[in-house]
Amino acid sequence: MKPRVRFAPSPTGYLHIGGARTALFNWLYARHTGGAFILRIEDTDAARNSQEAVEVILNGLRWLGLHWDEGPLTADATGPCKGDRGPYFQSQRKENYRRRVEALLSRGLAYEHEGAVKFKMQREPITVHDLVAGDVVRKLTDREEADPDFVILRSDGQPVFHLVNVVDDLEMEITHVIRGEDHLSNTAKHIALFQAFGVKLPHYAHIPLILNPDGTKMSKRDKGASLANYVHDGFLPEAVVNYLCLLGWSPKDNREKLALAEIVECFDLPQILRHNARFDYEKLLWLQGEYARELADDRFYELAVHAFAKAGVNTNAFPLAYVKAALDTCKGKFKTFSELPVYAGFYFADQIEYDAEGAKMDFVPENKPRLEKLRDAFATAPTFEAATLETALKETAKALGVKAGVLVHPCRLAVTGKPAGPSLYHLLEVLGKEKVLARIERSFERFA
């Protein structure tokens, strides 16, 4: 039987980066082995669940490209990907759990207790044969487990996590349970339930936790914890997927930038590391920058225009050739697309604001006559192309007896409002003669 794995999140309103990594590892193992990846929403707690919270999970997985392989058809299942099938919902499977509880009661393996139903836990030690953690023995003799029996059905009739988790894994024929190490403490209970139902155990693989850089457990308030933030900040899903792979797994050659097809080919459970992973935001940013730099032009333009629109900038108001030329000067110069409207917003603004610190440094009295000379040189340049403008600036600097940088900095500030940005000569060419001369002229008002 080919492997069958699952991701079973609770709809709590956000998708934690650790949960996304767990989904990814399951998806990778399914793709590596030719098995099936199943999505199951653990929504038996009606008070905490909402359709909006479910959509956060579904949209996050779709954004990452982790499409699940089976599930009930939804009303709008018209799209091209398998993700258009709905996931399984535990709230729709209550009859399954009721039947299983009755079976345990009838065989004396569970009993009623104060209106609830408790599972009669075995007293012998249970060994978890884990593919990552190794053999882990639960002796069940700790003081807090003097009575290791546990509730499987609450007094209000709601089944608990341990029961529904095992029943669903059993009935969905899950062969490998790949989940976070924080669930390892639950596994003895789950093994006992599987044995009570008389079925073969799945293989367990508990993957290391993702910690903050200081070694503390990552909470939803910590930087980088929510997947939604990466979508909002304009990260590329392929960069996030690549980075998540490196949190607890490493290819044999220790490379860090890998195409997804390569990861699928070499991913396997024995390569999952035992120690907890520490989140490194700077490494993620580096990977993001690498992927952004290599984007195909059409996708780069699409994402860039979307980023501007999100920031309230309507690039449709400008000629398409101008927009593309402007964006071409930015490629490889920024990391996340959320940075782009600030980095290159001057291309699409009628009026620009000057960086305060830059103005203090560059809009000084001695620079005004220099910039006037440069304006005149630009006005009489034979063409308004980058190479010609570079020649004009350097010849003006030579005539003034100063280094080129003395003119570059105030010129950049005058036409973009910023002390740094795309290549000066190329951005001047894109802006065009009329706009460049007008902006330099306007900057003279700011000189002391």
mmCIF file of N, CA, C and O in Angstrom, residues 325-395:
data_model
loop_
_atom_site.group_PDB
_atom_site.id
_atom_site.type_symbol
_atom_site.label_atom_id
_atom_site.label_comp_id
_atom_site.label_asym_id
_atom_site.label_seq_id
_atom_site.Cartn_x
_atom_site.Cartn_y
_atom_site.Cartn_z
ATOM 1 N N ALA A 325 9.283 49.560 -18.062
ATOM 2 C CA ALA A 325 10.636 50.121 -18.015
ATOM 3 C C ALA A 325 11.002 50.518 -16.587
ATOM 4 O O ALA A 325 12.136 50.307 -16.133
ATOM 5 N N ALA A 326 10.031 51.113 -15.882
ATOM 6 C CA ALA A 326 10.273 51.501 -14.487
ATOM 7 C C ALA A 326 10.550 50.275 -13.633
ATOM 8 O O ALA A 326 11.503 50.243 -12.835
ATOM 9 N N LEU A 327 9.729 49.234 -13.791
ATOM 10 C CA LEU A 327 9.896 48.031 -12.982
ATOM 11 C C LEU A 327 11.195 47.300 -13.312
ATOM 12 O O LEU A 327 11.804 46.685 -12.440
ATOM 13 N N ASP A 328 11.634 47.385 -14.568
ATOM 14 C CA ASP A 328 12.886 46.731 -14.957
ATOM 15 C C ASP A 328 14.076 47.273 -14.168
ATOM 16 O O ASP A 328 15.049 46.550 -13.916
ATOM 17 N N THR A 329 14.016 48.539 -13.771
ATOM 18 C CA THR A 329 15.127 49.125 -13.009
ATOM 19 C C THR A 329 15.140 48.649 -11.558
ATOM 20 O O THR A 329 16.115 48.895 -10.843
ATOM 21 N N CYS A 330 14.045 47.979 -11.146
ATOM 22 C CA CYS A 330 13.916 47.566 -9.747
ATOM 23 C C CYS A 330 14.241 46.099 -9.518
ATOM 24 O O CYS A 330 14.497 45.690 -8.384
ATOM 25 N N LYS A 331 14.215 45.308 -10.565
ATOM 26 C CA LYS A 331 14.373 43.866 -10.409
ATOM 27 C C LYS A 331 15.737 43.538 -9.818
ATOM 28 O O LYS A 331 16.769 44.027 -10.274
ATOM 29 N N GLY A 332 15.706 42.710 -8.783
ATOM 30 C CA GLY A 332 16.938 42.327 -8.108
ATOM 31 C C GLY A 332 17.422 43.336 -7.086
ATOM 32 O O GLY A 332 18.463 43.136 -6.462
ATOM 33 N N LYS A 333 16.671 44.421 -6.892
ATOM 34 C CA LYS A 333 17.108 45.486 -5.989
ATOM 35 C C LYS A 333 16.348 45.502 -4.664
ATOM 36 O O LYS A 333 16.627 46.318 -3.800
ATOM 37 N N PHE A 334 15.342 44.651 -4.528
ATOM 38 C CA PHE A 334 14.564 44.596 -3.293
ATOM 39 C C PHE A 334 14.269 43.136 -2.994
ATOM 40 O O PHE A 334 14.505 42.257 -3.818
ATOM 41 N N LYS A 335 13.744 42.858 -1.806
ATOM 42 C CA LYS A 335 13.477 41.468 -1.429
ATOM 43 C C LYS A 335 11.982 41.163 -1.462
ATOM 44 O O LYS A 335 11.539 40.346 -2.242
ATOM 45 N N THR A 336 11.206 41.788 -0.603
ATOM 46 C CA THR A 336 9.770 41.501 -0.596
ATOM 47 C C THR A 336 9.024 42.547 -1.416
ATOM 48 O O THR A 336 9.411 43.712 -1.453
ATOM 49 N N PHE A 337 7.939 42.123 -2.059
ATOM 50 C CA PHE A 337 7.203 43.025 -2.926
ATOM 51 C C PHE A 337 6.517 44.147 -2.147
ATOM 52 O O PHE A 337 6.192 45.186 -2.720
ATOM 53 N N SER A 338 6.319 43.977 -0.852
ATOM 54 C CA SER A 338 5.729 45.055 -0.058
ATOM 55 C C SER A 338 6.676 46.253 0.030
ATOM 56 O O SER A 338 6.245 47.369 0.326
ATOM 57 N N GLU A 339 7.974 46.039 -0.229
ATOM 58 C CA GLU A 339 8.949 47.136 -0.207
ATOM 59 C C GLU A 339 8.868 47.991 -1.473
ATOM 60 O O GLU A 339 9.312 49.142 -1.486
ATOM 61 N N LEU A 340 8.323 47.428 -2.543
ATOM 62 C CA LEU A 340 8.413 48.063 -3.852
ATOM 63 C C LEU A 340 7.729 49.426 -3.947
ATOM 64 O O LEU A 340 8.305 50.360 -4.532
ATOM 65 N N PRO A 341 6.516 49.603 -3.412
ATOM 66 C CA PRO A 341 5.887 50.926 -3.528
ATOM 67 C C PRO A 341 6.702 52.049 -2.888
ATOM 68 O O PRO A 341 6.687 53.185 -3.379
ATOM 69 N N VAL A 342 7.411 51.747 -1.821
ATOM 70 C CA VAL A 342 8.268 52.758 -1.189
ATOM 71 C C VAL A 342 9.545 52.928 -2.004
ATOM 72 O O VAL A 342 10.023 54.050 -2.214
ATOM 73 N N TYR A 343 10.081 51.816 -2.486
ATOM 74 C CA TYR A 343 11.344 51.844 -3.220
ATOM 75 C C TYR A 343 11.212 52.601 -4.538
ATOM 76 O O TYR A 343 12.116 53.348 -4.933
ATOM 77 N N ALA A 344 10.104 52.408 -5.244
ATOM 78 C CA ALA A 344 9.979 52.954 -6.601
ATOM 79 C C ALA A 344 8.708 53.758 -6.815
ATOM 80 O O ALA A 344 8.317 54.009 -7.959
ATOM 81 N N GLY A 345 8.094 54.195 -5.742
ATOM 82 C CA GLY A 345 6.859 54.963 -5.884
ATOM 83 C C GLY A 345 7.031 56.283 -6.614
ATOM 84 O O GLY A 345 6.071 56.824 -7.174
ATOM 85 N N PHE A 346 8.254 56.793 -6.661
ATOM 86 C CA PHE A 346 8.507 58.086 -7.321
ATOM 87 C C PHE A 346 8.182 58.048 -8.811
ATOM 88 O O PHE A 346 7.912 59.087 -9.413
ATOM 89 N N TYR A 347 8.210 56.855 -9.410
ATOM 90 C CA TYR A 347 7.886 56.749 -10.837
ATOM 91 C C TYR A 347 6.429 57.118 -11.117
ATOM 92 O O TYR A 347 6.093 57.555 -12.213
ATOM 93 N N PHE A 348 5.564 56.909 -10.123
ATOM 94 C CA PHE A 348 4.131 57.029 -10.348
ATOM 95 C C PHE A 348 3.498 58.130 -9.498
ATOM 96 O O PHE A 348 2.289 58.136 -9.289
ATOM 97 N N ALA A 349 4.321 59.081 -9.040
ATOM 98 C CA ALA A 349 3.827 60.167 -8.195
ATOM 99 C C ALA A 349 3.927 61.502 -8.931
ATOM 100 O O ALA A 349 4.916 61.774 -9.621
ATOM 101 N N ASP A 350 2.895 62.332 -8.783
ATOM 102 C CA ASP A 350 2.941 63.680 -9.357
ATOM 103 C C ASP A 350 3.880 64.569 -8.551
ATOM 104 O O ASP A 350 4.638 65.366 -9.106
ATOM 105 N N GLN A 351 3.816 64.445 -7.239
ATOM 106 C CA GLN A 351 4.682 65.197 -6.341
ATOM 107 C C GLN A 351 5.427 64.216 -5.455
ATOM 108 O O GLN A 351 4.852 63.233 -4.978
ATOM 109 N N ILE A 352 6.700 64.460 -5.241
ATOM 110 C CA ILE A 352 7.484 63.570 -4.383
ATOM 111 C C ILE A 352 7.852 64.288 -3.095
ATOM 112 O O ILE A 352 7.978 65.524 -3.059
ATOM 113 N N GLU A 353 7.996 63.506 -2.040
ATOM 114 C CA GLU A 353 8.442 64.033 -0.753
ATOM 115 C C GLU A 353 9.921 63.700 -0.592
ATOM 116 O O GLU A 353 10.371 62.617 -0.955
ATOM 117 N N TYR A 354 10.668 64.665 -0.041
ATOM 118 C CA TYR A 354 12.107 64.461 0.108
ATOM 119 C C TYR A 354 12.434 63.820 1.457
ATOM 120 O O TYR A 354 11.885 64.220 2.492
ATOM 121 N N ASP A 355 13.303 62.834 1.426
ATOM 122 C CA ASP A 355 13.795 62.226 2.650
ATOM 123 C C ASP A 355 14.468 63.302 3.503
ATOM 124 O O ASP A 355 15.353 64.038 3.023
ATOM 125 N N ALA A 356 14.039 63.400 4.753
ATOM 126 C CA ALA A 356 14.492 64.499 5.607
ATOM 127 C C ALA A 356 15.999 64.468 5.839
ATOM 128 O O ALA A 356 16.684 65.499 5.718
ATOM 129 N N GLU A 357 16.546 63.311 6.168
ATOM 130 C CA GLU A 357 17.979 63.215 6.420
ATOM 131 C C GLU A 357 18.773 63.465 5.143
ATOM 132 O O GLU A 357 19.826 64.110 5.155
ATOM 133 N N GLY A 358 18.264 62.954 4.029
ATOM 134 C CA GLY A 358 18.931 63.179 2.754
ATOM 135 C C GLY A 358 18.965 64.650 2.394
ATOM 136 O O GLY A 358 19.978 65.163 1.880
ATOM 137 N N ALA A 359 17.861 65.359 2.668
ATOM 138 C CA ALA A 359 17.804 66.780 2.360
ATOM 139 C C ALA A 359 18.821 67.567 3.179
ATOM 140 O O ALA A 359 19.451 68.509 2.685
ATOM 141 N N LYS A 360 18.997 67.182 4.436
ATOM 142 C CA LYS A 360 19.980 67.858 5.282
ATOM 143 C C LYS A 360 21.396 67.703 4.725
ATOM 144 O O LYS A 360 22.206 68.628 4.816
ATOM 145 N N MET A 361 21.673 66.548 4.165
ATOM 146 C CA MET A 361 23.018 66.273 3.671
ATOM 147 C C MET A 361 23.265 66.833 2.266
ATOM 148 O O MET A 361 24.352 67.315 1.964
ATOM 149 N N ASP A 362 22.243 66.761 1.394
ATOM 150 C CA ASP A 362 22.475 67.062 -0.021
ATOM 151 C C ASP A 362 21.904 68.390 -0.497
ATOM 152 O O ASP A 362 22.404 68.970 -1.473
ATOM 153 N N PHE A 363 20.856 68.879 0.133
ATOM 154 C CA PHE A 363 20.285 70.161 -0.279
ATOM 155 C C PHE A 363 20.952 71.288 0.523
ATOM 156 O O PHE A 363 20.323 72.006 1.296
ATOM 157 N N VAL A 364 22.262 71.399 0.330
ATOM 158 C CA VAL A 364 23.055 72.432 1.009
ATOM 159 C C VAL A 364 23.411 73.516 -0.012
ATOM 160 O O VAL A 364 23.412 73.264 -1.226
ATOM 161 N N PRO A 365 23.681 74.737 0.438
ATOM 162 C CA PRO A 365 23.863 75.866 -0.493
ATOM 163 C C PRO A 365 24.849 75.603 -1.615
ATOM 164 O O PRO A 365 24.589 75.979 -2.768
ATOM 165 N N GLU A 366 25.986 74.989 -1.321
ATOM 166 C CA GLU A 366 27.003 74.812 -2.362
ATOM 167 C C GLU A 366 26.564 73.851 -3.468
ATOM 168 O O GLU A 366 27.148 73.848 -4.569
ATOM 169 N N ASN A 367 25.548 73.038 -3.198
ATOM 170 C CA ASN A 367 25.092 72.093 -4.212
ATOM 171 C C ASN A 367 24.096 72.689 -5.202
ATOM 172 O O ASN A 367 23.888 72.122 -6.279
ATOM 173 N N LYS A 368 23.494 73.821 -4.845
ATOM 174 C CA LYS A 368 22.489 74.385 -5.746
ATOM 175 C C LYS A 368 23.083 74.804 -7.096
ATOM 176 O O LYS A 368 22.552 74.412 -8.152
ATOM 177 N N PRO A 369 24.183 75.584 -7.136
ATOM 178 C CA PRO A 369 24.748 75.943 -8.441
ATOM 179 C C PRO A 369 25.271 74.720 -9.202
ATOM 180 O O PRO A 369 25.241 74.696 -10.438
ATOM 181 N N ARG A 370 25.732 73.732 -8.505
ATOM 182 C CA ARG A 370 26.187 72.509 -9.161
ATOM 183 C C ARG A 370 25.019 71.798 -9.851
ATOM 184 O O ARG A 370 25.128 71.340 -10.989
ATOM 185 N N LEU A 371 23.893 71.723 -9.130
ATOM 186 C CA LEU A 371 22.726 71.062 -9.691
ATOM 187 C C LEU A 371 22.138 71.874 -10.851
ATOM 188 O O LEU A 371 21.591 71.294 -11.813
ATOM 189 N N GLU A 372 22.291 73.194 -10.785
ATOM 190 C CA GLU A 372 21.839 74.035 -11.897
ATOM 191 C C GLU A 372 22.664 73.740 -13.149
ATOM 192 O O GLU A 372 22.124 73.673 -14.267
ATOM 193 N N LYS A 373 23.963 73.568 -12.979
ATOM 194 C CA LYS A 373 24.831 73.212 -14.104
ATOM 195 C C LYS A 373 24.434 71.846 -14.682
ATOM 196 O O LYS A 373 24.411 71.650 -15.903
ATOM 197 N N LEU A 374 24.114 70.903 -13.788
ATOM 198 C CA LEU A 374 23.722 69.567 -14.234
ATOM 199 C C LEU A 374 22.388 69.623 -14.979
ATOM 200 O O LEU A 374 22.215 68.959 -16.005
ATOM 201 N N ARG A 375 21.467 70.444 -14.474
ATOM 202 C CA ARG A 375 20.182 70.607 -15.172
ATOM 203 C C ARG A 375 20.413 71.102 -16.589
ATOM 204 O O ARG A 375 19.816 70.591 -17.547
ATOM 205 N N ASP A 376 21.288 72.079 -16.740
ATOM 206 C CA ASP A 376 21.567 72.625 -18.076
ATOM 207 C C ASP A 376 22.202 71.574 -18.981
ATOM 208 O O ASP A 376 21.889 71.503 -20.179
ATOM 209 N N ALA A 377 23.085 70.739 -18.402
ATOM 210 C CA ALA A 377 23.733 69.693 -19.187
ATOM 211 C C ALA A 377 22.703 68.655 -19.645
ATOM 212 O O ALA A 377 22.743 68.186 -20.796
ATOM 213 N N PHE A 378 21.781 68.316 -18.766
ATOM 214 C CA PHE A 378 20.722 67.363 -19.140
ATOM 215 C C PHE A 378 19.811 67.971 -20.212
ATOM 216 O O PHE A 378 19.370 67.286 -21.138
ATOM 217 N N ALA A 379 19.529 69.273 -20.088
ATOM 218 C CA ALA A 379 18.616 69.932 -21.026
ATOM 219 C C ALA A 379 19.194 69.959 -22.440
ATOM 220 O O ALA A 379 18.446 69.944 -23.427
ATOM 221 N N THR A 380 20.524 70.012 -22.557
ATOM 222 C CA THR A 380 21.165 70.101 -23.880
ATOM 223 C C THR A 380 21.774 68.781 -24.343
ATOM 224 O O THR A 380 22.448 68.734 -25.381
ATOM 225 N N ALA A 381 21.542 67.697 -23.576
ATOM 226 C CA ALA A 381 22.096 66.389 -23.971
ATOM 227 C C ALA A 381 21.495 65.966 -25.315
ATOM 228 O O ALA A 381 20.306 66.181 -25.567
ATOM 229 N N PRO A 382 22.284 65.367 -26.200
ATOM 230 C CA PRO A 382 21.778 64.992 -27.530
ATOM 231 C C PRO A 382 20.653 63.964 -27.484
ATOM 232 O O PRO A 382 19.761 63.973 -28.326
ATOM 233 N N THR A 383 20.704 63.065 -26.508
ATOM 234 C CA THR A 383 19.609 62.115 -26.294
ATOM 235 C C THR A 383 19.407 61.984 -24.788
ATOM 236 O O THR A 383 20.300 62.310 -23.998
ATOM 237 N N PHE A 384 18.214 61.512 -24.410
ATOM 238 C CA PHE A 384 17.965 61.350 -22.971
ATOM 239 C C PHE A 384 18.001 59.856 -22.638
ATOM 240 O O PHE A 384 17.021 59.261 -22.176
ATOM 241 N N GLU A 385 19.169 59.262 -22.875
ATOM 242 C CA GLU A 385 19.384 57.848 -22.601
ATOM 243 C C GLU A 385 20.420 57.703 -21.493
ATOM 244 O O GLU A 385 21.235 58.611 -21.263
ATOM 245 N N ALA A 386 20.418 56.562 -20.840
ATOM 246 C CA ALA A 386 21.259 56.364 -19.667
ATOM 247 C C ALA A 386 22.729 56.651 -19.937
ATOM 248 O O ALA A 386 23.384 57.379 -19.165
ATOM 249 N N ALA A 387 23.268 56.122 -21.017
ATOM 250 C CA ALA A 387 24.692 56.310 -21.300
ATOM 251 C C ALA A 387 25.022 57.770 -21.538
ATOM 252 O O ALA A 387 26.045 58.291 -21.056
ATOM 253 N N THR A 388 24.158 58.463 -22.273
ATOM 254 C CA THR A 388 24.382 59.887 -22.559
ATOM 255 C C THR A 388 24.300 60.711 -21.289
ATOM 256 O O THR A 388 25.103 61.633 -21.066
ATOM 257 N N LEU A 389 23.344 60.380 -20.428
ATOM 258 C CA LEU A 389 23.162 61.127 -19.179
ATOM 259 C C LEU A 389 24.332 60.891 -18.232
ATOM 260 O O LEU A 389 24.755 61.805 -17.512
ATOM 261 N N GLU A 390 24.858 59.674 -18.225
ATOM 262 C CA GLU A 390 26.030 59.395 -17.392
ATOM 263 C C GLU A 390 27.224 60.227 -17.860
ATOM 264 O O GLU A 390 27.948 60.812 -17.032
ATOM 265 N N THR A 391 27.403 60.315 -19.170
ATOM 266 C CA THR A 391 28.491 61.122 -19.718
ATOM 267 C C THR A 391 28.313 62.590 -19.355
ATOM 268 O O THR A 391 29.271 63.273 -18.949
ATOM 269 N N ALA A 392 27.069 63.060 -19.469
ATOM 270 C CA ALA A 392 26.785 64.471 -19.152
ATOM 271 C C ALA A 392 27.095 64.777 -17.699
ATOM 272 O O ALA A 392 27.671 65.825 -17.374
ATOM 273 N N LEU A 393 26.714 63.892 -16.805
ATOM 274 C CA LEU A 393 26.959 64.134 -15.370
ATOM 275 C C LEU A 393 28.453 64.118 -15.074
ATOM 276 O O LEU A 393 28.956 64.999 -14.346
ATOM 277 N N LYS A 394 29.175 63.158 -15.623
ATOM 278 C CA LYS A 394 30.603 63.064 -15.312
ATOM 279 C C LYS A 394 31.381 64.229 -15.901
ATOM 280 O O LYS A 394 32.326 64.744 -15.282
ATOM 281 N N GLU A 395 30.989 64.680 -17.097
ATOM 282 C CA GLU A 395 31.663 65.850 -17.691
ATOM 283 C C GLU A 395 31.363 67.111 -16.892
ATOM 284 O O GLU A 395 32.235 67.978 -16.736
#
